[in-house]
Short mmCIF file of C-alpha atoms and ligand atoms in Angstrom, two decimals:
data_model
loop_
_atom_site.label_atom_id
_atom_site.label_comp_id
_atom_site.label_asym_id
_atom_site.label_seq_id
_atom_site.Cartn_x
_atom_site.Cartn_y
_atom_site.Cartn_z
CA MET O 286 31.05 3.61 14.51
CA PRO O 287 31.01 -0.15 14.02
CA LEU O 288 29.35 -1.95 11.17
CA ALA O 289 26.01 -3.58 11.95
CA PRO O 290 26.26 -7.11 13.37
CA LEU O 291 26.22 -9.99 10.91
CA ASP O 292 23.83 -12.91 11.22
CA GLU O 293 24.68 -16.17 9.51
CA THR O 294 21.99 -18.35 11.04
CA ILE O 295 18.71 -16.98 9.68
CA THR O 296 17.68 -18.83 6.53
CA ILE O 297 15.40 -17.77 3.70
CA THR O 298 13.24 -20.84 4.35
CA GLN O 299 12.66 -19.72 7.94
CA LEU O 300 11.70 -16.27 6.71
CA ILE O 301 9.26 -17.70 4.17
CA ASP O 302 7.66 -20.05 6.70
CA ASP O 303 7.25 -17.65 9.61
CA PRO O 304 9.38 -14.53 9.86
CA TYR O 305 7.57 -12.99 12.81
CA PRO O 306 9.42 -14.66 15.71
CA ILE O 307 12.68 -13.74 13.99
CA TYR O 308 11.60 -10.13 13.61
CA ARG O 309 10.54 -9.96 17.24
CA ARG O 310 13.98 -11.11 18.26
CA LEU O 311 15.70 -8.69 15.91
CA ARG O 312 13.63 -5.76 17.20
CA ALA O 313 14.70 -6.60 20.74
CA GLU O 314 18.32 -7.52 20.09
CA ALA O 315 19.53 -6.09 16.80
CA PRO O 316 17.18 -3.75 14.89
CA VAL O 317 19.96 -3.15 12.36
CA MET O 318 21.31 -6.51 11.30
CA ARG O 319 23.18 -7.71 8.24
CA VAL O 320 21.56 -11.01 7.32
CA ALA O 321 23.90 -13.14 5.25
CA SER O 322 21.28 -15.31 3.57
CA VAL O 323 19.29 -12.27 2.37
CA LYS O 324 22.43 -10.27 1.48
CA ARG O 325 20.80 -7.16 2.94
CA THR O 326 20.88 -5.10 6.12
CA LEU O 327 17.50 -5.67 7.72
CA LEU O 328 15.83 -2.78 9.54
CA THR O 329 13.08 -3.98 11.85
CA LYS O 330 12.00 -0.97 13.95
CA ALA O 331 9.35 1.48 12.79
CA ASP O 332 11.42 4.65 13.23
CA LEU O 333 14.22 3.17 11.09
CA THR O 334 12.02 1.92 8.28
CA ARG O 335 10.16 5.21 8.14
CA ALA O 336 13.34 7.29 8.18
CA VAL O 337 14.74 5.30 5.26
CA LYS O 338 11.57 5.51 3.16
CA ASP O 339 11.27 9.24 3.83
CA ASN O 340 14.77 9.98 2.57
CA PRO O 341 14.96 8.93 -1.08
CA LEU O 342 18.13 10.93 -1.73
CA LEU O 343 20.13 8.89 0.74
CA PHE O 344 18.17 5.66 0.34
CA SER O 345 17.41 5.36 -3.32
CA SER O 346 15.00 3.17 -5.20
CA ASN O 347 17.00 3.81 -8.32
CA ASP O 348 18.60 0.52 -9.05
CA PRO O 349 18.38 -0.48 -12.70
CA ASN O 350 20.28 -3.68 -12.05
CA THR O 351 17.64 -5.69 -10.26
CA PRO O 352 15.79 -8.60 -11.90
CA MET O 353 12.80 -6.31 -12.19
CA ARG O 354 14.23 -4.96 -15.41
CA PRO O 355 14.29 -8.22 -17.38
CA ALA O 356 11.06 -9.34 -15.70
CA LEU O 357 9.23 -6.34 -17.11
CA ARG O 358 11.54 -5.64 -20.00
CA ALA O 359 11.75 -2.07 -18.75
CA HIS O 360 13.31 0.15 -16.12
CA THR O 361 10.13 1.03 -14.25
CA LEU O 362 8.96 3.75 -11.91
CA MET O 363 9.30 1.39 -8.95
CA ARG O 364 13.02 1.60 -9.42
CA LYS O 365 13.31 5.32 -10.14
CA ASP O 366 13.45 8.45 -7.99
CA GLY O 367 12.78 12.16 -8.31
CA PRO O 368 11.14 13.85 -11.28
CA GLU O 369 11.28 10.78 -13.53
CA HIS O 370 9.42 8.67 -11.00
CA MET O 371 7.00 11.53 -10.37
CA ALA O 372 6.16 12.02 -14.06
CA GLU O 373 5.46 8.36 -14.67
CA ARG O 374 3.48 7.96 -11.49
CA MET O 375 1.36 11.05 -12.00
CA ALA O 376 0.52 9.91 -15.54
CA MET O 377 -1.43 7.04 -14.04
CA MET O 378 -2.70 8.56 -10.79
CA PRO O 379 -5.88 10.23 -12.07
CA ALA O 380 -7.36 6.77 -12.64
CA PHE O 381 -6.69 5.80 -9.01
CA SER O 382 -8.09 8.81 -7.15
CA PRO O 383 -10.80 8.32 -4.54
CA LYS O 384 -13.11 10.59 -6.46
CA ARG O 385 -12.75 8.55 -9.61
CA ILE O 386 -13.30 5.40 -7.67
CA GLN O 387 -16.41 6.74 -6.02
CA THR O 388 -18.01 8.31 -9.04
CA ASP O 389 -16.88 6.09 -11.92
CA TRP O 390 -16.12 2.78 -10.35
CA ALA O 391 -18.05 2.05 -7.18
CA PRO O 392 -21.23 0.82 -8.93
CA LEU O 393 -19.26 -1.46 -11.24
CA TYR O 394 -17.19 -2.85 -8.36
CA GLU O 395 -20.32 -3.53 -6.38
CA GLN O 396 -21.74 -5.40 -9.33
CA LEU O 397 -18.55 -7.41 -9.79
CA ALA O 398 -18.33 -8.25 -6.10
CA GLN O 399 -21.96 -9.30 -6.16
CA ASP O 400 -21.45 -11.55 -9.19
CA TYR O 401 -18.38 -13.24 -7.77
CA ILE O 402 -19.96 -13.71 -4.36
CA ALA O 403 -23.18 -15.07 -5.89
CA ARG O 404 -21.20 -17.78 -7.67
CA LEU O 405 -19.85 -19.25 -4.44
CA PRO O 406 -21.32 -22.64 -3.54
CA ARG O 407 -23.20 -22.96 -0.26
CA GLY O 408 -23.21 -25.65 2.36
CA GLU O 409 -19.85 -27.08 1.35
CA VAL O 410 -16.23 -26.29 2.00
CA VAL O 411 -14.96 -23.59 -0.34
CA ASP O 412 -11.50 -22.10 -0.58
CA LEU O 413 -12.19 -18.37 -0.66
CA PHE O 414 -8.59 -17.62 -1.49
CA ALA O 415 -8.81 -19.39 -4.83
CA THR O 416 -12.45 -18.77 -5.67
CA LEU O 417 -12.91 -15.19 -4.55
CA CYS O 418 -9.88 -13.26 -3.32
CA GLY O 419 -7.67 -13.79 -6.38
CA PRO O 420 -10.22 -13.67 -9.21
CA LEU O 421 -12.11 -10.66 -7.86
CA ALA O 422 -8.91 -8.70 -7.30
CA ALA O 423 -7.89 -9.53 -10.87
CA ARG O 424 -11.24 -8.46 -12.32
CA ILE O 425 -11.33 -5.14 -10.47
CA LEU O 426 -7.81 -4.35 -11.57
CA ALA O 427 -8.48 -5.25 -15.20
CA HIS O 428 -11.29 -2.71 -15.24
CA ILE O 429 -9.47 0.13 -13.56
CA LEU O 430 -6.48 -0.34 -15.83
CA GLY O 431 -8.65 -0.35 -18.95
CA ILE O 432 -7.88 -3.91 -20.04
CA PRO O 433 -11.08 -5.78 -19.07
CA GLU O 434 -10.57 -7.95 -22.17
CA ALA O 435 -7.95 -9.88 -20.18
CA THR O 436 -9.39 -12.87 -18.31
CA ASP O 437 -9.01 -13.42 -14.57
CA ALA O 438 -6.72 -16.35 -15.26
CA GLU O 439 -4.53 -14.27 -17.58
CA MET O 440 -4.29 -11.38 -15.15
CA GLN O 441 -3.32 -13.69 -12.30
CA ARG O 442 -0.83 -15.61 -14.40
CA TRP O 443 0.86 -12.45 -15.68
CA SER O 444 0.96 -11.00 -12.19
CA GLN O 445 2.56 -14.08 -10.70
CA ARG O 446 5.13 -14.35 -13.48
CA ILE O 447 6.08 -10.70 -13.15
CA ILE O 448 6.48 -11.14 -9.40
CA ASP O 449 8.50 -14.33 -9.78
CA GLY O 450 10.70 -12.68 -12.40
CA ALA O 451 11.17 -9.48 -10.41
CA GLY O 452 12.20 -11.52 -7.40
CA ASN O 453 14.49 -13.76 -9.42
CA PHE O 454 17.68 -12.73 -7.65
CA GLY O 455 19.14 -16.11 -8.51
CA TRP O 456 18.84 -14.99 -12.18
CA LYS O 457 17.40 -18.35 -13.26
CA PRO O 458 16.69 -18.30 -17.02
CA GLU O 459 13.53 -20.43 -16.68
CA LEU O 460 11.81 -17.74 -14.64
CA PHE O 461 12.67 -15.04 -17.16
CA ALA O 462 11.41 -17.31 -19.95
CA LEU O 463 8.04 -17.41 -18.17
CA SER O 464 7.97 -13.66 -17.60
CA ASP O 465 8.97 -13.13 -21.24
CA GLU O 466 6.01 -15.15 -22.35
CA ALA O 467 3.74 -13.08 -20.12
CA ASN O 468 5.28 -9.88 -21.51
CA ASP O 469 4.57 -11.02 -25.06
CA GLU O 470 0.94 -11.70 -24.19
CA MET O 471 0.52 -8.40 -22.40
CA ASP O 472 2.22 -6.42 -25.18
CA ALA O 473 -0.05 -8.03 -27.76
CA LEU O 474 -3.15 -7.15 -25.76
CA PHE O 475 -2.02 -3.58 -25.12
CA ASP O 476 -1.21 -3.13 -28.84
CA ARG O 477 -4.62 -4.40 -29.78
CA LEU O 478 -6.53 -2.21 -27.31
CA ALA O 479 -4.70 1.08 -27.76
CA PRO O 480 -6.71 2.48 -30.70
CA GLN O 481 -9.96 1.82 -28.89
CA ARG O 482 -8.81 3.35 -25.60
CA ILE O 483 -7.87 6.48 -27.53
CA ALA O 484 -11.07 6.62 -29.60
CA ASP O 485 -13.38 5.98 -26.64
CA ALA O 486 -11.38 7.79 -24.00
CA ASP O 487 -12.50 6.96 -20.46
CA GLY O 488 -11.18 7.15 -16.93
CA THR O 489 -9.14 3.94 -17.06
CA ALA O 490 -5.42 4.09 -16.43
CA TYR O 491 -4.56 3.03 -19.97
CA SER O 492 -6.88 5.57 -21.56
CA VAL O 493 -5.76 8.37 -19.23
CA MET O 494 -2.10 7.72 -20.06
CA LEU O 495 -2.69 7.42 -23.81
CA THR O 496 -4.77 10.58 -24.10
CA ALA O 497 -2.78 12.85 -21.74
CA ALA O 498 -1.81 16.29 -23.08
CA ASN O 499 1.86 15.35 -22.76
CA PRO O 500 1.86 11.57 -22.75
CA ILE O 501 4.80 9.65 -21.35
CA PRO O 502 6.54 7.39 -23.91
CA MET O 503 4.61 4.32 -25.02
CA SER O 504 7.24 2.02 -23.52
CA GLN O 505 6.64 3.60 -20.11
CA ILE O 506 2.88 3.35 -20.48
CA TYR O 507 3.29 -0.37 -20.99
CA ALA O 508 5.73 -0.61 -18.10
CA ASN O 509 3.28 1.21 -15.83
CA LEU O 510 0.46 -1.17 -16.73
CA LYS O 511 2.70 -4.13 -16.06
CA ILE O 512 3.83 -2.76 -12.71
CA ALA O 513 0.19 -2.29 -11.80
CA ILE O 514 -0.59 -5.87 -12.80
CA GLY O 515 2.41 -7.19 -10.89
CA GLY O 516 1.61 -5.09 -7.84
CA GLY O 517 -2.16 -4.85 -7.92
CA ILE O 518 -3.52 -8.36 -7.64
CA ASN O 519 -1.67 -10.35 -5.01
CA GLU O 520 -1.74 -7.49 -2.50
CA PRO O 521 -5.49 -6.89 -2.39
CA ARG O 522 -5.96 -10.67 -2.66
CA ASP O 523 -3.74 -11.29 0.34
CA ALA O 524 -5.20 -8.36 2.28
CA LEU O 525 -8.70 -9.72 1.74
CA ALA O 526 -7.73 -13.25 2.73
CA THR O 527 -5.92 -11.93 5.82
CA VAL O 528 -8.79 -9.77 7.03
CA LEU O 529 -11.25 -12.62 6.47
CA PHE O 530 -9.07 -14.93 8.49
CA GLY O 531 -8.64 -12.35 11.25
CA LEU O 532 -12.37 -11.75 11.58
CA LEU O 533 -13.43 -15.40 11.28
CA ASP O 534 -10.80 -16.42 13.80
CA ASN O 535 -12.04 -13.78 16.26
CA PRO O 536 -15.83 -14.00 16.34
CA ASP O 537 -16.13 -11.42 19.15
CA GLN O 538 -14.31 -8.86 17.08
CA LEU O 539 -16.35 -9.77 14.03
CA ALA O 540 -19.56 -9.14 15.96
CA GLU O 541 -18.29 -5.76 17.10
CA VAL O 542 -17.06 -4.83 13.62
CA ARG O 543 -20.47 -5.71 12.29
CA ALA O 544 -22.26 -3.68 14.95
CA GLN O 545 -20.10 -0.62 14.35
CA GLU O 546 -19.71 -1.20 10.61
CA ALA O 547 -16.00 -0.86 11.25
CA TRP O 548 -14.98 -2.72 8.10
CA GLY O 549 -12.40 -0.10 7.17
CA LYS O 550 -10.75 -0.43 10.58
CA ALA O 551 -10.70 -4.20 10.20
CA PHE O 552 -8.98 -3.85 6.84
CA GLU O 553 -6.33 -1.51 8.31
CA GLU O 554 -5.68 -3.90 11.17
CA ALA O 555 -5.31 -6.85 8.82
CA ILE O 556 -2.66 -5.16 6.71
CA ARG O 557 -0.86 -4.01 9.84
CA TRP O 558 -0.92 -7.50 11.28
CA VAL O 559 0.32 -9.24 8.12
CA ALA O 560 1.41 -6.66 5.57
CA PRO O 561 0.94 -8.08 2.05
CA ILE O 562 4.21 -6.42 1.03
CA GLN O 563 6.52 -7.23 3.90
CA VAL O 564 9.85 -5.74 2.88
CA SER O 565 11.38 -3.22 0.46
CA SER O 566 14.95 -2.57 -0.63
CA ARG O 567 16.80 0.72 -0.89
CA LEU O 568 20.28 1.42 -2.20
CA VAL O 569 22.49 3.55 0.08
CA THR O 570 23.90 6.48 -1.92
CA GLU O 571 26.35 7.94 0.66
CA ASP O 572 28.16 6.60 3.70
CA THR O 573 25.72 7.09 6.53
CA GLU O 574 24.63 5.82 9.91
CA LEU O 575 21.53 4.04 11.17
CA GLY O 576 20.69 3.11 14.75
CA GLY O 577 24.29 3.57 15.87
CA PHE O 578 25.97 1.63 13.05
CA ASP O 579 27.92 2.68 9.99
CA ILE O 580 26.08 1.99 6.77
CA PRO O 581 28.46 2.23 3.84
CA LYS O 582 27.58 3.63 0.46
CA GLY O 583 26.60 0.93 -2.03
CA GLU O 584 25.00 -1.31 0.54
CA THR O 585 21.34 -2.32 0.21
CA VAL O 586 19.14 -1.87 3.23
CA MET O 587 15.88 -3.70 3.59
CA THR O 588 13.02 -2.01 5.40
CA VAL O 589 10.89 -4.66 7.05
CA GLN O 590 7.51 -2.98 7.31
CA ALA O 591 6.08 -6.32 8.46
CA SER O 592 8.16 -5.89 11.59
CA ALA O 593 7.67 -2.13 11.94
CA ASN O 594 3.95 -2.87 12.02
CA ARG O 595 4.39 -4.93 15.19
CA ASP O 596 6.92 -2.63 16.86
CA GLU O 597 6.47 -2.69 20.65
CA ASP O 598 7.20 1.05 20.74
CA LEU O 599 3.98 1.68 18.83
CA TYR O 600 1.69 -1.22 19.60
CA GLU O 601 0.56 -3.14 22.61
CA ASN O 602 0.15 -6.80 21.68
CA GLY O 603 1.31 -6.10 18.18
CA GLU O 604 1.50 -9.80 17.42
CA GLU O 605 -2.28 -10.08 17.83
CA PHE O 606 -5.05 -9.24 15.40
CA PHE O 607 -7.03 -6.58 17.26
CA VAL O 608 -9.26 -4.30 15.23
CA PHE O 609 -10.08 -1.81 17.95
CA ARG O 610 -6.66 -0.36 18.63
CA ASP O 611 -6.44 3.29 19.62
CA LYS O 612 -3.90 4.08 16.97
CA ASN O 613 -2.77 2.21 13.95
CA PRO O 614 -0.01 4.14 12.19
CA HIS O 615 1.01 1.11 10.14
CA GLN O 616 3.41 1.25 7.23
CA ALA O 617 1.75 -1.41 5.07
CA PHE O 618 1.38 1.05 2.19
CA GLY O 619 4.93 2.34 2.63
CA ASN O 620 6.06 5.91 3.13
CA GLY O 621 7.70 8.55 1.06
CA PRO O 622 7.50 9.02 -2.70
CA HIS O 623 6.77 5.36 -3.38
CA HIS O 624 3.75 5.27 -1.09
CA CYS O 625 1.39 2.68 -2.60
CA ALA O 626 -0.52 4.15 -5.54
CA GLY O 627 -3.28 1.60 -5.04
CA ALA O 628 -3.95 2.47 -1.39
CA HIS O 629 -7.21 4.27 -2.07
CA ILE O 630 -8.49 1.55 -4.38
CA ALA O 631 -7.69 -1.21 -1.91
CA ARG O 632 -9.30 0.64 0.99
CA ARG O 633 -12.43 1.31 -0.95
CA THR O 634 -12.85 -2.02 -2.68
CA VAL O 635 -11.92 -4.36 0.15
CA GLY O 636 -12.93 -2.23 3.15
CA LYS O 637 -16.01 -0.50 1.87
CA ILE O 638 -17.49 -2.90 -0.67
CA ILE O 639 -16.35 -6.52 -0.48
CA LEU O 640 -16.20 -7.12 3.29
CA PRO O 641 -19.62 -5.78 4.23
CA MET O 642 -21.19 -7.51 1.23
CA LEU O 643 -19.64 -10.87 1.97
CA PHE O 644 -20.66 -10.90 5.64
CA ASP O 645 -24.09 -9.63 4.74
CA ARG O 646 -24.56 -12.48 2.29
CA PHE O 647 -23.05 -15.14 4.52
CA PRO O 648 -23.61 -14.10 8.13
CA ASP O 649 -22.74 -17.56 9.41
CA MET O 650 -19.59 -18.05 7.38
CA ARG O 651 -16.98 -19.92 9.42
CA LEU O 652 -13.48 -21.29 9.13
CA VAL O 653 -13.32 -25.04 8.69
CA ASP O 654 -10.28 -25.17 10.97
CA ARG O 655 -7.85 -22.35 11.64
CA ASP O 656 -4.94 -24.80 11.48
CA LEU O 657 -5.77 -25.74 7.90
CA VAL O 658 -4.95 -22.21 6.78
CA ALA O 659 -1.36 -22.08 5.56
CA TRP O 660 0.66 -18.85 5.52
CA LYS O 661 3.63 -18.23 3.34
CA GLY O 662 6.02 -15.61 2.12
CA PHE O 663 9.00 -13.42 2.93
CA GLY O 664 8.72 -10.58 0.38
CA PHE O 665 4.98 -10.90 0.01
CA ARG O 666 2.91 -12.69 2.60
CA GLY O 667 -0.60 -13.94 3.23
CA PRO O 668 -2.65 -17.10 3.55
CA ILE O 669 -2.34 -19.40 0.56
CA ASN O 670 -5.70 -21.04 1.18
CA LEU O 671 -8.82 -20.14 3.13
CA PRO O 672 -11.24 -23.04 3.49
CA VAL O 673 -14.57 -21.86 4.89
CA ILE O 674 -18.13 -23.09 5.06
CA LEU O 675 -20.74 -20.71 3.69
CA ASN O 676 -24.31 -20.82 4.81
CA MET P 271 7.72 28.52 18.51
CA VAL P 272 4.50 29.29 16.66
CA LYS P 273 0.97 28.36 17.57
CA VAL P 274 -1.12 26.18 15.24
CA ILE P 275 -4.79 25.51 15.83
CA TYR P 276 -6.37 22.40 14.33
CA ILE P 277 -10.15 22.17 14.21
CA ALA P 278 -11.39 18.66 13.53
CA ALA P 279 -14.48 17.91 11.47
CA ASP P 280 -16.44 17.36 14.69
CA GLY P 281 -15.32 20.74 16.03
CA THR P 282 -12.59 19.53 18.41
CA ARG P 283 -9.94 22.23 18.78
CA THR P 284 -6.30 21.38 19.39
CA GLU P 285 -3.69 24.09 19.97
CA ILE P 286 -0.06 23.19 19.54
CA ASP P 287 3.11 25.20 20.01
CA ALA P 288 5.41 24.02 17.27
CA PRO P 289 8.92 24.86 16.12
CA GLU P 290 9.31 26.95 12.97
CA GLY P 291 10.32 24.99 9.90
CA GLU P 292 8.14 21.98 10.67
CA SER P 293 5.19 21.33 8.38
CA VAL P 294 1.60 21.55 9.54
CA MET P 295 1.32 17.81 8.76
CA ARG P 296 4.36 16.78 10.84
CA VAL P 297 3.30 18.84 13.81
CA ALA P 298 -0.11 17.16 13.75
CA LEU P 299 1.46 13.70 13.62
CA ALA P 300 4.01 14.45 16.33
CA ASN P 301 1.20 15.60 18.63
CA ASP P 302 -1.36 12.90 17.86
CA VAL P 303 -3.82 15.33 16.32
CA GLU P 304 -6.64 13.17 14.97
CA GLY P 305 -7.70 13.85 11.42
CA ILE P 306 -4.39 14.07 9.61
CA VAL P 307 -2.87 10.81 8.42
CA GLY P 308 0.13 11.98 6.39
CA GLU P 309 0.82 8.51 5.18
CA CYS P 310 3.50 9.30 2.60
CA GLY P 311 5.53 11.33 5.07
CA GLY P 312 5.25 14.59 3.17
CA ALA P 313 6.34 13.34 -0.24
CA MET P 314 3.10 14.72 -1.74
CA MET P 315 2.04 11.28 -2.85
CA CYS P 316 -0.92 10.32 -0.71
CA ALA P 317 -3.27 13.28 -0.15
CA THR P 318 -4.05 12.02 3.35
CA CYS P 319 -2.89 15.30 4.93
CA HIS P 320 -5.62 17.44 3.39
CA CYS P 321 -6.68 20.52 5.37
CA TYR P 322 -8.71 23.69 4.86
CA VAL P 323 -6.81 26.84 5.72
CA GLU P 324 -9.09 29.27 7.57
CA PRO P 325 -9.89 32.01 5.00
CA ASP P 326 -8.22 34.76 7.10
CA TRP P 327 -4.95 32.86 6.89
CA ALA P 328 -5.11 31.78 3.26
CA GLY P 329 -3.11 34.80 2.09
CA ARG P 330 -0.28 34.01 4.46
CA THR P 331 0.11 30.29 3.80
CA GLY P 332 0.96 31.10 0.20
CA GLU P 333 0.13 29.43 -3.09
CA ARG P 334 -0.16 25.71 -3.64
CA VAL P 335 3.20 24.34 -4.69
CA SER P 336 3.80 22.74 -8.06
CA GLY P 337 2.17 19.32 -8.20
CA GLU P 338 -0.02 19.95 -5.16
CA GLU P 339 -3.07 20.69 -7.27
CA ASP P 340 -2.86 17.31 -9.01
CA MET P 341 -2.39 15.46 -5.77
CA LEU P 342 -5.31 17.25 -4.11
CA GLU P 343 -7.46 15.71 -6.83
CA GLY P 344 -6.84 12.50 -4.93
CA ALA P 345 -8.16 13.78 -1.60
CA ALA P 346 -10.96 11.76 -0.02
CA SER P 347 -13.06 14.75 1.09
CA GLU P 348 -14.36 17.73 -0.86
CA VAL P 349 -11.68 20.07 -2.17
CA THR P 350 -12.32 23.82 -1.90
CA GLN P 351 -10.34 26.94 -2.74
CA TYR P 352 -8.97 26.77 0.81
CA SER P 353 -7.78 23.18 0.48
CA ARG P 354 -4.09 22.51 0.98
CA LEU P 355 -1.90 19.52 1.61
CA SER P 356 -0.68 20.27 5.12
CA CYS P 357 2.69 18.67 4.40
CA GLN P 358 3.31 21.54 1.99
CA ILE P 359 2.78 24.31 4.57
CA PRO P 360 5.99 24.97 6.49
CA LEU P 361 5.53 26.95 9.70
CA THR P 362 7.11 30.41 9.77
CA GLY P 363 6.92 33.24 12.26
CA ALA P 364 4.28 34.85 10.06
CA LEU P 365 1.98 31.88 10.66
CA ASP P 366 1.85 32.22 14.45
CA GLY P 367 -1.79 31.49 15.36
CA LEU P 368 -2.59 29.67 12.10
CA VAL P 369 -5.98 27.97 12.02
CA VAL P 370 -6.62 24.93 9.83
CA ARG P 371 -9.77 22.86 9.64
CA LEU P 372 -9.58 19.14 9.03
CA PRO P 373 -11.81 17.23 6.65
CA GLU P 374 -14.20 14.44 7.54
CA ASP P 375 -12.16 11.76 5.78
CA GLN P 376 -8.54 11.34 4.77
CA ILE P 377 -8.71 7.80 3.47
S1 LIG R 799 1.64 13.62 3.63
FE1 LIG R 799 1.19 12.61 1.80
S2 LIG R 799 0.57 14.24 0.54
FE2 LIG R 799 1.00 15.22 2.40
#
């Protein structure tokens, strides 16, 4: 079989600005395409991305040589497979279960959402992205992780620096210097809080990991917390901003969502439409074949779930935001062993608590101008501002 | 082929003839059975494929596999002694006619 075709025209800047027209073309013309600028083989159809994620033996996450290692000063579960990945993940999972969220956390989250929403100014233009989506996501995460002593600003700064470091494929020293600084701050906080989280054991991720019958090593506990910080703020932030945009930009759908209380459905549609995590990489462990092309061992394939989520084989009008689809088997949370550990938290906090509360408090909220909302991102994507008027 | 019967929370019955070796989760997804999400694709990482095995069949579907118990903790609906993750129930000839009930919520 031939090797996949090679594209030398697509640029990273194009992908960051608006990847969707490119993905639509790739789905139609070349669903398996080596893209020179990205140095990866991009997979843009849903069956391909799912098949890769579901087969961790052939398409491994285990790649200790990515910038994620220096960015977190650890080889983390995100980049491991099999029993090792399982042990580290399961150490943290009890804190993230729906039951825990419902029984332990829902009242606190409601309170937090209320507080943050109450602070928003009325009758003037406010950027919900900066004033609500980011800070509230940071606060909720700080609590569930068991580090509420960290401020919203710290959480968001650490998260961004981890992300920038983990994506630092150009290996620029400045970016690692920034992530190092964040690591020092996080380590100091974790050191300081550990005795207390052991003495007053609770359901937070940190406490659960520290007090487990067979705890994972301390270094991995820290790495897990950092992965959660790096992966647990921007995604719910972007999901919230995206669903708000989708609903405000489509008043008819908003009215129907309100009538049916279909907030959960609206959330699912938003993350299908613009998945906060757009792509993932997997290392090919054996010579294999995908979509009629040879894929040699050692190559890195990139599953583009952003594109899979608009695949014409699964969706009519996939490019549109439409809450009331018959089926929505999106891959925004991924598939396989690395399926998003925060899926339940995001669904419950954004879909069940924040959205209904926000529209209840501000029934006449409206976008200032849809064209003022800027979207950005190739690896991660969402609006980077959301100016609205609250009444 | 073996027959699997899914009974949704609202009572809807769906009968499917499925090949042996497939999991109860995959068969549901392949046939658009509402009520099973199976988001992680059977990696036992999402608990969105929760089902209740009809008591008569519980003996034949076998024990929960290692790790399943922990993951079931994460299920969205109530977990009972008949709860299983349907991705961990492979269909065999002995399961011809299997009945599983689906929970109210998976996510
Ligand atoms: S499909 Fe995810 S646990 Fe069964």
